[in-house]
Coordinates of C-alpha atoms in Angstrom, one line a residue:
Chain R
K103 CA 0.1 0.2 0.3
N104 CA 1.3 3.7 -0.9
E105 CA 2.2 5.9 1.5
V106 CA 1.6 9.2 0.7
E107 CA 2.9 12.2 2.8
Q108 CA 2.5 16.1 2.4
S109 CA 4.1 18.4 3.8
P110 CA 3.8 21.3 5.2
Q111 CA 0.5 20.5 6.7
N112 CA -1.0 24.1 7.2
L113 CA 0.6 27.2 5.5
T114 CA 0.0 30.5 5.8
A115 CA 1.5 33.5 3.5
Q116 CA 1.2 36.7 2.1
E117 CA -0.6 37.6 -1.2
G118 CA 2.0 37.4 -3.6
E119 CA 4.5 34.9 -2.2
F120 CA 5.6 32.0 -4.2
I121 CA 4.4 29.1 -2.6
T122 CA 5.9 25.3 -2.7
I123 CA 3.8 22.1 -1.7
N124 CA 5.5 18.9 -1.3
C125 CA 4.6 15.6 -1.7
S126 CA 6.3 11.6 -1.1
Y127 CA 5.3 8.8 -1.9
S128 CA 6.7 5.0 -0.9
V129 CA 5.6 3.0 -4.2
G130 CA 5.6 3.4 -7.7
I131 CA 3.0 4.7 -9.6
S132 CA 1.2 5.3 -12.6
A133 CA -0.5 8.6 -12.3
L134 CA 0.2 11.4 -9.5
H135 CA -2.8 14.0 -9.1
W136 CA -2.9 17.2 -7.2
L137 CA -6.1 18.8 -6.3
Q138 CA -8.4 21.7 -4.9
Q139 CA -10.6 21.2 -2.2
H140 CA -12.7 24.2 -1.1
P141 CA -14.3 24.4 2.7
G142 CA -17.8 23.0 1.2
G143 CA -16.0 19.8 0.2
G144 CA -15.9 20.0 -4.1
I145 CA -12.8 18.6 -5.5
V146 CA -11.0 20.1 -8.5
S147 CA -8.1 18.5 -10.2
L148 CA -5.4 20.4 -10.7
F149 CA -3.1 18.4 -12.7
M150 CA -2.2 14.9 -13.5
L151 CA 1.2 13.8 -13.8
S152 CA 3.2 10.7 -15.0
S153 CA 6.3 12.2 -15.8
G154 CA 8.4 16.1 -15.8
K155 CA 6.3 19.0 -15.2
K156 CA 2.9 20.7 -16.3
K157 CA 1.8 24.4 -15.8
H158 CA -1.3 26.2 -15.7
G159 CA -1.6 29.5 -15.1
R160 CA 0.1 30.1 -11.5
L161 CA 0.2 26.8 -10.4
I162 CA 3.0 24.4 -11.6
A163 CA 3.4 21.3 -10.9
T164 CA 6.9 18.7 -11.1
I165 CA 7.4 14.9 -10.6
N166 CA 10.7 13.3 -9.9
I167 CA 9.7 9.4 -10.6
Q168 CA 13.2 8.4 -9.1
E169 CA 12.7 10.1 -6.0
K170 CA 9.0 9.2 -5.7
H171 CA 8.3 13.2 -5.1
S172 CA 6.2 15.8 -6.3
S173 CA 6.0 19.4 -6.0
L174 CA 3.1 21.8 -6.6
H175 CA 3.8 25.9 -7.1
I176 CA 1.7 28.9 -7.2
T177 CA 3.4 32.2 -8.4
A178 CA 1.9 35.1 -7.4
S179 CA 0.0 33.8 -4.4
H180 CA -4.2 35.5 -4.0
P181 CA -6.7 35.1 -1.1
R182 CA -8.4 32.7 -3.4
D183 CA -5.8 30.6 -3.9
S184 CA -6.8 29.4 0.1
A185 CA -7.9 26.0 0.2
V186 CA -7.0 22.7 1.4
Y187 CA -4.4 20.9 -1.7
I188 CA -4.4 17.1 -1.8
C189 CA -1.9 15.0 -3.7
A190 CA -3.1 11.7 -4.4
V191 CA -1.2 8.9 -6.3
R192 CA -2.4 5.8 -8.6
G193 CA -0.9 2.6 -8.5
G194 CA 1.4 1.0 -11.2
G195 CA -1.4 -1.0 -12.9
G196 CA -3.6 2.4 -14.2
A197 CA -6.8 1.3 -13.1
D198 CA -7.0 2.1 -9.2
G199 CA -8.4 3.9 -7.2
L200 CA -6.6 7.0 -5.9
T201 CA -4.3 7.2 -2.5
F202 CA -4.7 10.5 -0.5
G203 CA -1.9 12.5 1.3
K204 CA -3.6 14.4 4.8
G205 CA -3.6 17.8 2.5
T206 CA -1.9 21.1 2.9
H207 CA -4.0 24.0 4.5
L208 CA -3.3 26.7 2.6
I209 CA -4.5 30.4 3.7
I210 CA -3.2 33.7 1.6
Q211 CA -3.9 36.5 3.4
P212 CA -4.4 40.4 1.7
Chain I
G15 CA -13.0 19.6 -18.8
A16 CA -15.4 16.5 -18.2
V17 CA -18.1 16.9 -15.7
V18 CA -19.0 14.4 -12.8
S19 CA -22.5 14.9 -11.9
Q20 CA -23.3 13.5 -7.4
H21 CA -26.1 14.1 -5.8
P22 CA -27.6 14.8 -3.2
S23 CA -24.8 17.6 -2.1
R24 CA -26.1 17.1 2.0
V25 CA -28.7 14.9 2.9
I26 CA -30.1 14.4 7.0
C27 CA -31.6 11.0 7.6
K28 CA -32.6 9.4 10.3
S29 CA -30.8 6.5 12.2
G30 CA -31.7 3.4 10.0
T31 CA -32.9 4.7 7.3
S32 CA -31.3 3.7 3.5
V33 CA -29.4 6.8 1.4
K34 CA -29.0 7.0 -1.5
I35 CA -26.3 8.9 -3.9
E36 CA -26.2 9.3 -7.3
C37 CA -22.6 9.9 -9.4
R38 CA -23.4 10.2 -13.4
S39 CA -20.5 11.2 -15.8
L40 CA -22.6 14.0 -17.9
D41 CA -20.4 13.8 -21.3
F42 CA -18.5 10.8 -21.2
Q43 CA -18.8 6.9 -20.6
A44 CA -17.3 5.8 -17.5
T45 CA -16.7 2.2 -17.2
T46 CA -14.7 2.8 -13.7
M47 CA -16.0 4.7 -11.2
F48 CA -14.9 4.7 -7.2
W49 CA -16.4 5.9 -4.2
Y50 CA -14.8 7.9 -1.1
R51 CA -15.5 8.7 1.9
Q52 CA -13.7 11.6 4.3
F53 CA -14.6 11.9 8.0
P54 CA -13.5 15.2 9.3
K55 CA -9.5 16.1 9.5
Q56 CA -9.0 12.9 7.9
S57 CA -7.7 11.9 4.2
L58 CA -9.9 10.8 1.9
M59 CA -10.3 7.0 1.5
L60 CA -11.3 4.6 -1.0
M61 CA -13.9 2.4 -0.3
A62 CA -15.3 1.1 -3.5
T63 CA -14.1 0.4 -7.1
S64 CA -17.4 0.5 -9.3
N65 CA -16.9 -1.1 -12.9
E66 CA -20.3 -1.3 -15.3
G67 CA -21.7 -4.4 -15.6
S68 CA -19.9 -6.3 -12.5
K69 CA -20.2 -6.6 -9.1
A70 CA -17.8 -3.6 -7.1
T71 CA -14.6 -4.2 -5.6
Y72 CA -14.7 -3.1 -1.8
E73 CA -11.7 -2.2 0.0
Q74 CA -10.8 -3.7 2.9
G75 CA -12.9 -3.2 6.0
V76 CA -15.6 -1.7 4.2
E77 CA -19.0 -3.4 4.1
K78 CA -20.4 -4.9 1.2
D79 CA -24.0 -5.2 2.4
K80 CA -24.0 -1.8 4.3
F81 CA -22.8 0.0 1.6
L82 CA -24.6 -1.0 -1.8
I83 CA -22.8 0.2 -5.2
N84 CA -24.7 -0.3 -8.5
H85 CA -23.0 0.6 -11.9
A86 CA -25.7 -0.2 -14.6
S87 CA -24.7 2.1 -17.2
L88 CA -21.9 3.5 -18.4
T89 CA -23.1 7.6 -17.2
L90 CA -24.6 6.4 -13.2
S91 CA -23.1 4.6 -10.5
T92 CA -25.4 4.5 -7.0
L93 CA -23.9 4.0 -3.7
T94 CA -26.8 3.3 -1.2
V95 CA -26.0 3.8 2.8
T96 CA -28.4 0.8 4.0
S97 CA -29.5 0.8 7.7
A98 CA -27.6 4.2 8.6
H99 CA -25.9 4.8 11.8
P100 CA -24.4 8.2 13.2
E101 CA -21.4 6.8 12.6
D102 CA -21.6 6.4 9.1
S103 CA -21.8 10.4 8.9
S104 CA -19.0 11.3 6.7
F105 CA -18.5 13.2 3.4
Y106 CA -18.9 10.8 0.2
I107 CA -17.7 11.9 -3.4
C108 CA -17.4 9.8 -6.0
S109 CA -14.6 9.5 -9.3
A110 CA -15.4 8.5 -12.7
R111 CA -12.6 7.8 -15.3
A112 CA -12.9 7.9 -18.9
P113 CA -11.8 4.2 -20.5
G114 CA -8.3 3.5 -21.6
W115 CA -5.4 3.0 -20.0
N116 CA -4.4 5.9 -16.7
T117 CA -6.4 8.1 -17.6
E118 CA -7.9 11.4 -15.6
A119 CA -9.9 11.2 -12.8
F120 CA -12.9 13.9 -12.3
F121 CA -14.7 14.4 -9.2
G122 CA -18.1 14.7 -8.4
Q123 CA -18.8 17.7 -6.0
G124 CA -19.3 15.0 -3.2
T125 CA -22.4 14.4 -0.4
R126 CA -22.5 15.7 2.8
L127 CA -24.8 12.9 4.9
T128 CA -25.7 13.5 8.3
V129 CA -27.6 10.8 10.1
V130 CA -29.2 11.3 13.3

């Protein structure tokens, strides 16, 4: 069973700061997701990664398969980025459900 | 992006009653759907994998007779919580994947279940 660790658990930053959230996992995977969960509970998929790097607007996600590590970066952070960010991995079979990290609770202060 | 619709978003029910939660993929055919549960301040946890036209596969510790899953079509999976108890109160969320190997997962809006 894959163990997914995220850090930090909580992060408070000022508007405009560069944010980094880290995720490590213990067993080889077929894909890694970065998800955003808002207070009401709804989940939005930000990225799905198998290798390398992806960028969408102010969000950048990277993954190092050899190191079993991924990072989510937010540039020019804004209060509307405040949410819980969750790392989730899918097993090597490609057909499995996801194993989730505990999430990083991000607060961006104006 | 693809849309997965989950209903209801919130439900309050009495102990002993059953509650059905629906998960629909609106613009793609989902051969596989997943049901997750999240207790307060906990990670999301996989409950079961639902494959169209066959029995669901349940994770260890999840009672299949209590959490009935039906995936009768390529666009609809349902989770029925039978004989609900207060400890079943949780956030339930479904996810659907399009056919193919390692395709992206899309999430429903989630259902907040409160059993009183």
